[in-house]
PDB file of C-alpha atoms in Angstrom:
ATOM      1  CA  MET A   1    -141.992-138.895 -25.830  1.00  0.00           C
ATOM      2  CA  ALA A   2    -138.666-137.934 -27.413  1.00  0.00           C
ATOM      3  CA  ALA A   3    -138.584-134.735 -25.346  1.00  0.00           C
ATOM      4  CA  LEU A   4    -139.079-136.726 -22.131  1.00  0.00           C
ATOM      5  CA  ILE A   5    -136.233-139.037 -23.061  1.00  0.00           C
ATOM      6  CA  TRP A   6    -133.940-136.044 -23.694  1.00  0.00           C
ATOM      7  CA  VAL A   7    -134.933-134.437 -20.404  1.00  0.00           C
ATOM      8  CA  PHE A   8    -134.144-137.699 -18.608  1.00  0.00           C
ATOM      9  CA  VAL A   9    -130.763-138.002 -20.368  1.00  0.00           C
ATOM     10  CA  VAL A  10    -129.879-134.401 -19.464  1.00  0.00           C
ATOM     11  CA  LEU A  11    -130.897-134.923 -15.812  1.00  0.00           C
ATOM     12  CA  VAL A  12    -128.802-138.081 -15.553  1.00  0.00           C
ATOM     13  CA  ALA A  13    -125.809-136.344 -17.162  1.00  0.00           C
ATOM     14  CA  VAL A  14    -126.115-133.346 -14.815  1.00  0.00           C
ATOM     15  CA  TYR A  15    -126.220-135.663 -11.822  1.00  0.00           C
ATOM     16  CA  LEU A  16    -123.281-137.820 -12.954  1.00  0.00           C
ATOM     17  CA  PHE A  17    -120.958-135.018 -13.987  1.00  0.00           C
ATOM     18  CA  VAL A  18    -122.056-131.991 -11.938  1.00  0.00           C
ATOM     19  CA  LEU A  19    -123.776-133.101  -8.723  1.00  0.00           C
ATOM     20  CA  ARG A  20    -122.296-136.535  -7.928  1.00  0.00           C
ATOM     21  CA  PRO A  21    -118.646-135.494  -7.221  1.00  0.00           C
ATOM     22  CA  PRO A  22    -119.483-132.578  -4.879  1.00  0.00           C
ATOM     23  CA  LEU A  23    -122.148-134.656  -3.122  1.00  0.00           C
ATOM     24  CA  SER A  24    -119.598-137.407  -2.536  1.00  0.00           C
ATOM     25  CA  ARG A  25    -117.018-134.933  -1.184  1.00  0.00           C
ATOM     26  CA  MET A  26    -119.665-133.405   1.105  1.00  0.00           C
ATOM     27  CA  ILE A  27    -120.452-136.851   2.552  1.00  0.00           C
ATOM     28  CA  GLY A  28    -116.714-137.421   3.143  1.00  0.00           C
ATOM     29  CA  GLU A  29    -116.372-134.034   4.863  1.00  0.00           C
ATOM     30  CA  GLN A  30    -119.354-134.818   7.103  1.00  0.00           C
ATOM     31  CA  ALA A  31    -117.738-138.137   8.018  1.00  0.00           C
ATOM     32  CA  VAL A  32    -114.514-136.322   8.933  1.00  0.00           C
ATOM     33  CA  GLN A  33    -116.457-133.889  11.113  1.00  0.00           C
ATOM     34  CA  GLN A  34    -118.238-136.717  12.917  1.00  0.00           C
ATOM     35  CA  LEU A  35    -114.984-138.625  13.464  1.00  0.00           C
ATOM     36  CA  THR A  36    -112.974-135.568  14.561  1.00  0.00           C
ATOM     37  CA  VAL A  37    -115.190-133.958  17.201  1.00  0.00           C
ATOM     38  CA  ASP A  38    -117.240-135.688  19.876  1.00  0.00           C
ATOM     39  CA  SER A  39    -120.432-133.648  19.585  1.00  0.00           C
ATOM     40  CA  ALA A  40    -121.738-134.835  22.955  1.00  0.00           C
ATOM     41  CA  SER A  41    -118.814-133.399  24.922  1.00  0.00           C
ATOM     42  CA  ALA A  42    -116.872-131.172  22.482  1.00  0.00           C
ATOM     43  CA  ASP A  43    -113.825-133.386  23.157  1.00  0.00           C
ATOM     44  CA  ALA A  44    -111.607-134.956  20.556  1.00  0.00           C
ATOM     45  CA  GLY A  45    -113.518-137.486  18.520  1.00  0.00           C
ATOM     46  CA  ALA A  46    -112.654-141.036  17.527  1.00  0.00           C
ATOM     47  CA  LEU A  47    -110.097-140.191  14.834  1.00  0.00           C
ATOM     48  CA  PRO A  48    -107.838-137.835  16.870  1.00  0.00           C
ATOM     49  CA  THR A  49    -108.068-140.236  19.818  1.00  0.00           C
ATOM     50  CA  LEU A  50    -107.027-143.179  17.625  1.00  0.00           C
ATOM     51  CA  VAL A  51    -104.062-141.279  16.174  1.00  0.00           C
ATOM     52  CA  ALA A  52    -102.936-140.167  19.640  1.00  0.00           C
ATOM     53  CA  ALA A  53    -103.231-143.725  20.967  1.00  0.00           C
ATOM     54  CA  LEU A  54    -100.899-145.177  18.333  1.00  0.00           C
ATOM     55  CA  PRO A  55     -97.770-146.300  20.158  1.00  0.00           C
ATOM     56  CA  ALA A  56     -94.369-145.714  18.582  1.00  0.00           C
ATOM     57  CA  GLY A  57     -93.127-148.822  16.818  1.00  0.00           C
ATOM     58  CA  GLU A  58     -94.887-151.525  14.891  1.00  0.00           C
ATOM     59  CA  VAL A  59     -98.641-151.835  15.376  1.00  0.00           C
ATOM     60  CA  ARG A  60    -100.633-154.782  14.066  1.00  0.00           C
ATOM     61  CA  VAL A  61    -104.378-154.475  13.635  1.00  0.00           C
ATOM     62  CA  THR A  62    -106.588-157.343  12.506  1.00  0.00           C
ATOM     63  CA  GLU A  63    -109.647-156.977  10.340  1.00  0.00           C
ATOM     64  CA  GLN A  64    -111.675-158.379  13.246  1.00  0.00           C
ATOM     65  CA  GLU A  65    -110.473-155.490  15.453  1.00  0.00           C
ATOM     66  CA  ILE A  66    -111.364-152.990  12.726  1.00  0.00           C
ATOM     67  CA  ASN A  67    -114.844-154.464  12.289  1.00  0.00           C
ATOM     68  CA  THR A  68    -115.425-154.535  16.058  1.00  0.00           C
ATOM     69  CA  PHE A  69    -114.435-150.852  16.225  1.00  0.00           C
ATOM     70  CA  LEU A  70    -116.747-149.978  13.299  1.00  0.00           C
ATOM     71  CA  LEU A  71    -119.623-151.854  14.920  1.00  0.00           C
ATOM     72  CA  SER A  72    -119.084-150.096  18.255  1.00  0.00           C
ATOM     73  CA  ARG A  73    -118.995-146.684  16.546  1.00  0.00           C
ATOM     74  CA  ALA A  74    -121.882-147.251  14.123  1.00  0.00           C
ATOM     75  CA  ASP A  75    -123.431-143.901  15.108  1.00  0.00           C
ATOM     76  CA  LEU A  76    -120.331-142.074  13.808  1.00  0.00           C
ATOM     77  CA  LEU A  77    -120.492-143.713  10.393  1.00  0.00           C
ATOM     78  CA  ALA A  78    -123.648-141.953   9.200  1.00  0.00           C
ATOM     79  CA  PRO A  79    -124.748-141.893   6.437  1.00  0.00           C
ATOM     80  CA  LEU A  80    -123.304-145.420   6.294  1.00  0.00           C
ATOM     81  CA  ASP A  81    -125.743-147.910   7.741  1.00  0.00           C
ATOM     82  CA  GLN A  82    -123.241-150.754   7.806  1.00  0.00           C
ATOM     83  CA  ALA A  83    -119.585-151.391   6.963  1.00  0.00           C
ATOM     84  CA  THR A  84    -117.566-154.597   7.066  1.00  0.00           C
ATOM     85  CA  VAL A  85    -113.877-154.470   6.171  1.00  0.00           C
ATOM     86  CA  ARG A  86    -111.705-157.212   4.688  1.00  0.00           C
ATOM     87  CA  LEU A  87    -107.943-156.755   4.541  1.00  0.00           C
ATOM     88  CA  VAL A  88    -106.520-158.334   1.395  1.00  0.00           C
ATOM     89  CA  SER A  89    -103.000-158.330  -0.041  1.00  0.00           C
ATOM     90  CA  GLY A  90    -102.008-154.707  -0.619  1.00  0.00           C
ATOM     91  CA  GLY A  91    -105.390-153.159   0.099  1.00  0.00           C
ATOM     92  CA  LEU A  92    -108.786-153.407   1.620  1.00  0.00           C
ATOM     93  CA  GLU A  93    -112.319-154.199   0.628  1.00  0.00           C
ATOM     94  CA  ALA A  94    -115.406-153.038   2.461  1.00  0.00           C
ATOM     95  CA  ASP A  95    -118.998-154.094   2.047  1.00  0.00           C
ATOM     96  CA  ILE A  96    -120.999-150.980   2.796  1.00  0.00           C
ATOM     97  CA  ARG A  97    -124.633-150.001   2.901  1.00  0.00           C
ATOM     98  CA  ALA A  98    -125.925-146.427   2.779  1.00  0.00           C
ATOM     99  CA  PHE A  99    -129.075-144.680   1.577  1.00  0.00           C
ATOM    100  CA  GLY A 100    -130.722-148.095   1.231  1.00  0.00           C
ATOM    101  CA  LEU A 101    -128.107-149.160  -1.349  1.00  0.00           C
ATOM    102  CA  SER A 102    -125.167-151.529  -1.014  1.00  0.00           C
ATOM    103  CA  GLY A 103    -121.780-151.716  -2.636  1.00  0.00           C
ATOM    104  CA  THR A 104    -118.272-153.074  -2.312  1.00  0.00           C
ATOM    105  CA  ALA A 105    -115.445-150.568  -1.945  1.00  0.00           C
ATOM    106  CA  ARG A 106    -111.939-151.581  -2.984  1.00  0.00           C
ATOM    107  CA  MET A 107    -108.774-149.549  -2.526  1.00  0.00           C
ATOM    108  CA  GLY A 108    -105.081-149.776  -1.945  1.00  0.00           C
ATOM    109  CA  VAL A 109    -103.245-147.898   0.774  1.00  0.00           C
ATOM    110  CA  ALA A 110     -99.632-146.715   0.550  1.00  0.00           C
ATOM    111  CA  LEU A 111     -97.148-144.152   1.790  1.00  0.00           C
ATOM    112  CA  GLN A 112     -95.992-141.316  -0.449  1.00  0.00           C
ATOM    113  CA  ASN A 113     -93.592-138.657   0.837  1.00  0.00           C
ATOM    114  CA  GLY A 114     -94.472-139.612   4.404  1.00  0.00           C
ATOM    115  CA  ARG A 115     -98.216-139.319   3.846  1.00  0.00           C
ATOM    116  CA  VAL A 116    -100.842-142.055   3.799  1.00  0.00           C
ATOM    117  CA  ILE A 117    -102.561-142.176   0.412  1.00  0.00           C
ATOM    118  CA  ILE A 118    -105.494-144.111  -0.977  1.00  0.00           C
ATOM    119  CA  LEU A 119    -104.798-145.857  -4.268  1.00  0.00           C
ATOM    120  CA  ASP A 120    -107.386-146.523  -6.958  1.00  0.00           C
ATOM    121  CA  PRO A 121    -110.576-146.348  -4.856  1.00  0.00           C
ATOM    122  CA  ARG A 122    -113.528-148.054  -6.531  1.00  0.00           C
ATOM    123  CA  LEU A 123    -117.085-148.601  -5.416  1.00  0.00           C
ATOM    124  CA  ASP A 124    -119.045-151.338  -7.157  1.00  0.00           C
ATOM    125  CA  GLY A 125    -122.744-152.037  -6.960  1.00  0.00           C
ATOM    126  CA  PRO A 126    -125.756-149.725  -6.806  1.00  0.00           C
ATOM    127  CA  LEU A 127    -124.110-147.451  -4.218  1.00  0.00           C
ATOM    128  CA  GLY A 128    -121.278-146.817  -6.682  1.00  0.00           C
ATOM    129  CA  ARG A 129    -123.762-145.181  -9.024  1.00  0.00           C
ATOM    130  CA  LEU A 130    -124.779-142.748  -6.294  1.00  0.00           C
ATOM    131  CA  ILE A 131    -121.384-141.639  -4.974  1.00  0.00           C
ATOM    132  CA  VAL A 132    -117.806-141.291  -6.237  1.00  0.00           C
ATOM    133  CA  LEU A 133    -115.515-143.088  -3.791  1.00  0.00           C
ATOM    134  CA  ASP A 134    -112.338-141.098  -4.499  1.00  0.00           C
ATOM    135  CA  GLU A 135    -114.191-137.837  -3.740  1.00  0.00           C
ATOM    136  CA  LEU A 136    -115.622-139.363  -0.560  1.00  0.00           C
ATOM    137  CA  VAL A 137    -112.281-140.662   0.819  1.00  0.00           C
ATOM    138  CA  ALA A 138    -110.188-137.574  -0.097  1.00  0.00           C
ATOM    139  CA  PRO A 139    -111.258-135.522   2.979  1.00  0.00           C
ATOM    140  CA  ILE A 140    -110.713-138.539   5.246  1.00  0.00           C
ATOM    141  CA  GLU A 141    -107.230-139.136   3.806  1.00  0.00           C
ATOM    142  CA  GLN A 142    -106.406-135.444   4.293  1.00  0.00           C
ATOM    143  CA  GLN A 143    -107.651-135.428   7.904  1.00  0.00           C
ATOM    144  CA  VAL A 144    -105.659-138.536   8.862  1.00  0.00           C
ATOM    145  CA  ASN A 145    -102.469-136.968   7.479  1.00  0.00           C
ATOM    146  CA  ASP A 146    -103.201-133.616   9.138  1.00  0.00           C
ATOM    147  CA  LEU A 147    -103.799-135.297  12.512  1.00  0.00           C
ATOM    148  CA  LEU A 148    -100.555-137.265  12.249  1.00  0.00           C
ATOM    149  CA  GLU A 149     -98.678-134.047  11.511  1.00  0.00           C
ATOM    150  CA  GLU A 150    -100.427-132.049  14.272  1.00  0.00           C
ATOM    151  CA  GLN A 151     -99.675-134.726  16.830  1.00  0.00           C
ATOM    152  CA  GLY A 152     -96.039-135.085  15.775  1.00  0.00           C
ATOM    153  CA  ARG A 153     -96.522-138.627  14.490  1.00  0.00           C
ATOM    154  CA  ARG A 154     -95.242-140.158  11.279  1.00  0.00           C
ATOM    155  CA  ILE A 155     -96.039-143.470   9.643  1.00  0.00           C
ATOM    156  CA  THR A 156     -92.824-144.887   8.213  1.00  0.00           C
ATOM    157  CA  ASP A 157     -94.135-148.234   7.026  1.00  0.00           C
ATOM    158  CA  LEU A 158     -97.567-149.467   6.043  1.00  0.00           C
ATOM    159  CA  ARG A 159     -98.385-152.972   4.883  1.00  0.00           C
ATOM    160  CA  ILE A 160    -101.628-154.801   4.383  1.00  0.00           C
ATOM    161  CA  ALA A 161    -101.571-158.568   4.386  1.00  0.00           C
ATOM    162  CA  PRO A 162    -104.608-160.831   4.309  1.00  0.00           C
ATOM    163  CA  GLY A 163    -106.470-160.180   7.554  1.00  0.00           C
ATOM    164  CA  GLU A 164    -103.884-157.793   9.018  1.00  0.00           C
ATOM    165  CA  LEU A 165    -102.752-154.162   8.803  1.00  0.00           C
ATOM    166  CA  VAL A 166     -99.174-153.465   9.938  1.00  0.00           C
ATOM    167  CA  VAL A 167     -98.195-149.849  10.609  1.00  0.00           C
ATOM    168  CA  THR A 168     -94.867-148.531  11.909  1.00  0.00           C
ATOM    169  CA  VAL A 169     -95.240-145.231  13.777  1.00  0.00           C
ATOM    170  CA  THR A 170     -92.514-142.827  14.864  1.00  0.00           C
ATOM    171  CA  ASP A 171     -92.660-139.628  16.844  1.00  0.00           C
ATOM    172  CA  THR A 172     -91.103-136.673  15.016  1.00  0.00           C
TER     173      THR A 172
END
Protein backbone atom coordinates (compact mmCIF):
# COMPACT_ATOMS: atom_id res chain seq x y z
CA MET A 1 0.00 0.00 0.00
CA ALA A 2 2.83 2.41 0.82
CA ALA A 3 4.44 1.69 -2.56
CA LEU A 4 1.19 2.54 -4.36
CA ILE A 5 0.94 5.82 -2.48
CA TRP A 6 4.53 6.71 -3.46
CA VAL A 7 3.88 5.81 -7.09
CA PHE A 8 0.80 8.04 -7.06
CA VAL A 9 2.74 10.93 -5.46
CA VAL A 10 5.53 10.59 -8.05
CA LEU A 11 3.02 10.51 -10.94
CA VAL A 12 1.25 13.62 -9.66
CA ALA A 13 4.58 15.43 -9.19
CA VAL A 14 5.74 14.49 -12.70
CA TYR A 15 2.49 15.77 -14.16
CA LEU A 16 2.50 19.04 -12.18
CA PHE A 17 6.13 19.96 -12.72
CA VAL A 18 7.13 18.22 -15.97
CA LEU A 19 4.08 17.63 -18.18
CA ARG A 20 1.60 20.38 -17.21
CA PRO A 21 3.58 23.46 -18.43
CA PRO A 22 4.47 22.06 -21.88
CA LEU A 23 0.94 20.70 -22.32
CA SER A 24 -0.47 24.13 -21.53
CA ARG A 25 1.90 25.84 -23.99
CA MET A 26 0.99 23.27 -26.67
CA ILE A 27 -2.72 24.07 -26.21
CA GLY A 28 -1.93 27.80 -26.54
CA GLU A 29 0.09 27.19 -29.71
CA GLN A 30 -2.76 25.15 -31.20
CA ALA A 31 -5.15 28.00 -30.40
CA VAL A 32 -2.83 30.45 -32.17
CA GLN A 33 -2.70 28.19 -35.22
CA GLN A 34 -6.48 27.91 -35.35
CA LEU A 35 -6.93 31.68 -34.96
CA THR A 36 -4.20 32.60 -37.47
CA VAL A 37 -5.04 30.47 -40.51
CA ASP A 38 -8.47 29.71 -41.93
CA SER A 39 -8.01 25.99 -42.60
CA ALA A 40 -11.03 25.84 -44.92
CA SER A 41 -9.61 28.34 -47.41
CA ALA A 42 -5.95 28.87 -46.43
CA ASP A 43 -6.77 32.58 -46.00
CA ALA A 44 -5.92 34.71 -43.02
CA GLY A 45 -7.76 33.52 -39.95
CA ALA A 46 -9.76 35.41 -37.36
CA LEU A 47 -6.82 36.96 -35.50
CA PRO A 48 -4.98 38.54 -38.48
CA THR A 49 -8.33 39.73 -39.86
CA LEU A 50 -9.22 41.36 -36.52
CA VAL A 51 -5.85 43.11 -36.27
CA ALA A 52 -6.11 44.37 -39.86
CA ALA A 53 -9.66 45.63 -39.25
CA LEU A 54 -8.65 47.81 -36.30
CA PRO A 55 -9.11 51.41 -37.41
CA ALA A 56 -6.55 54.02 -36.41
CA GLY A 57 -7.69 55.96 -33.38
CA GLU A 58 -9.65 54.99 -30.33
CA VAL A 59 -11.64 51.76 -30.50
CA ARG A 60 -14.17 50.77 -27.86
CA VAL A 61 -15.25 47.16 -27.55
CA THR A 62 -17.89 45.97 -25.10
CA GLU A 63 -17.84 42.65 -23.32
CA GLN A 64 -21.11 41.83 -25.11
CA GLU A 65 -19.35 42.28 -28.48
CA ILE A 66 -16.48 40.07 -27.32
CA ASN A 67 -18.85 37.34 -26.13
CA THR A 68 -20.88 37.52 -29.36
CA PHE A 69 -17.64 37.11 -31.34
CA LEU A 70 -16.54 34.16 -29.17
CA LEU A 71 -19.93 32.50 -29.59
CA SER A 72 -19.86 32.96 -33.37
CA ARG A 73 -16.34 31.49 -33.57
CA ALA A 74 -16.84 28.62 -31.11
CA ASP A 75 -15.27 26.17 -33.58
CA LEU A 76 -11.98 28.10 -33.43
CA LEU A 77 -11.77 27.93 -29.65
CA ALA A 78 -11.10 24.20 -29.40
CA PRO A 79 -10.23 22.67 -27.00
CA LEU A 80 -12.37 25.24 -25.17
CA ASP A 81 -15.99 24.18 -25.14
CA GLN A 82 -17.26 27.51 -23.86
CA ALA A 83 -15.89 30.93 -22.90
CA THR A 84 -17.66 33.96 -21.46
CA VAL A 85 -15.65 37.13 -20.83
CA ARG A 86 -16.26 39.84 -18.24
CA LEU A 87 -14.31 43.09 -18.43
CA VAL A 88 -13.54 44.39 -14.95
CA SER A 89 -11.45 47.35 -13.79
CA GLY A 90 -7.92 46.84 -15.10
CA GLY A 91 -8.39 43.31 -16.40
CA LEU A 92 -10.66 40.57 -17.52
CA GLU A 93 -12.26 37.45 -16.18
CA ALA A 94 -13.43 34.54 -18.27
CA ASP A 95 -15.53 31.56 -17.30
CA ILE A 96 -14.22 28.74 -19.44
CA ARG A 97 -14.97 25.08 -19.93
CA ALA A 98 -12.61 22.58 -21.55
CA PHE A 99 -11.95 18.85 -21.29
CA GLY A 100 -15.16 18.52 -19.27
CA LEU A 101 -13.75 20.83 -16.56
CA SER A 102 -14.59 24.44 -15.76
CA GLY A 103 -12.62 27.31 -14.34
CA THR A 104 -12.43 31.07 -14.03
CA ALA A 105 -9.47 32.81 -15.66
CA ARG A 106 -8.38 36.20 -14.34
CA MET A 107 -5.70 38.44 -15.82
CA GLY A 108 -4.65 42.00 -16.30
CA VAL A 109 -3.68 43.49 -19.64
CA ALA A 110 -1.18 46.32 -20.11
CA LEU A 111 1.28 47.88 -22.52
CA GLN A 112 5.02 47.51 -22.00
CA ASN A 113 7.51 48.97 -24.48
CA GLY A 114 4.75 49.15 -27.09
CA ARG A 115 3.73 45.53 -26.66
CA VAL A 116 0.52 44.11 -25.21
CA ILE A 117 1.29 41.97 -22.16
CA ILE A 118 -0.79 39.74 -19.93
CA LEU A 119 -0.37 40.42 -16.22
CA ASP A 120 -0.71 37.81 -13.49
CA PRO A 121 -2.83 35.21 -15.33
CA ARG A 122 -4.60 32.83 -12.96
CA LEU A 123 -6.98 29.97 -13.57
CA ASP A 124 -9.14 28.86 -10.66
CA GLY A 125 -11.28 25.77 -10.40
CA PRO A 126 -10.74 22.20 -11.60
CA LEU A 127 -9.47 23.35 -15.01
CA GLY A 128 -6.69 25.26 -13.25
CA ARG A 129 -5.32 21.98 -11.96
CA LEU A 130 -5.07 20.66 -15.51
CA ILE A 131 -3.42 23.60 -17.28
CA VAL A 132 -1.12 26.51 -16.44
CA LEU A 133 -2.74 29.70 -17.74
CA ASP A 134 0.45 31.76 -18.18
CA GLU A 135 1.93 29.01 -20.41
CA LEU A 136 -1.32 28.83 -22.38
CA VAL A 137 -1.63 32.61 -23.02
CA ALA A 138 2.08 33.24 -23.80
CA PRO A 139 1.85 32.07 -27.46
CA ILE A 140 -1.35 34.07 -27.96
CA GLU A 141 0.25 37.21 -26.50
CA GLN A 142 3.27 36.71 -28.76
CA GLN A 143 1.12 36.22 -31.88
CA VAL A 144 -0.97 39.34 -31.23
CA ASN A 145 2.20 41.44 -30.88
CA ASP A 146 3.79 39.85 -33.96
CA LEU A 147 0.67 40.52 -36.05
CA LEU A 148 0.54 44.16 -34.92
CA GLU A 149 4.19 44.57 -35.92
CA GLU A 150 3.79 42.74 -39.26
CA GLN A 151 0.80 44.86 -40.18
CA GLY A 152 2.47 48.13 -39.18
CA ARG A 153 0.07 48.74 -36.30
CA ARG A 154 0.85 49.89 -32.78
CA ILE A 155 -1.34 50.07 -29.71
CA THR A 156 -0.50 53.26 -27.84
CA ASP A 157 -3.13 53.06 -25.13
CA LEU A 158 -5.04 50.20 -23.58
CA ARG A 159 -7.61 50.51 -20.82
CA ILE A 160 -10.14 48.12 -19.41
CA ALA A 161 -13.09 49.54 -17.56
CA PRO A 162 -16.08 47.57 -16.30
CA GLY A 163 -17.81 46.22 -19.40
CA GLU A 164 -15.55 47.98 -21.91
CA LEU A 165 -12.12 47.66 -23.54
CA VAL A 166 -10.64 50.88 -24.96
CA VAL A 167 -7.70 50.59 -27.35
CA THR A 168 -5.91 53.38 -29.21
CA VAL A 169 -4.31 52.18 -32.45
CA THR A 170 -1.81 54.00 -34.65
CA ASP A 171 -0.24 53.06 -37.95
CA THR A 172 3.56 53.08 -37.85
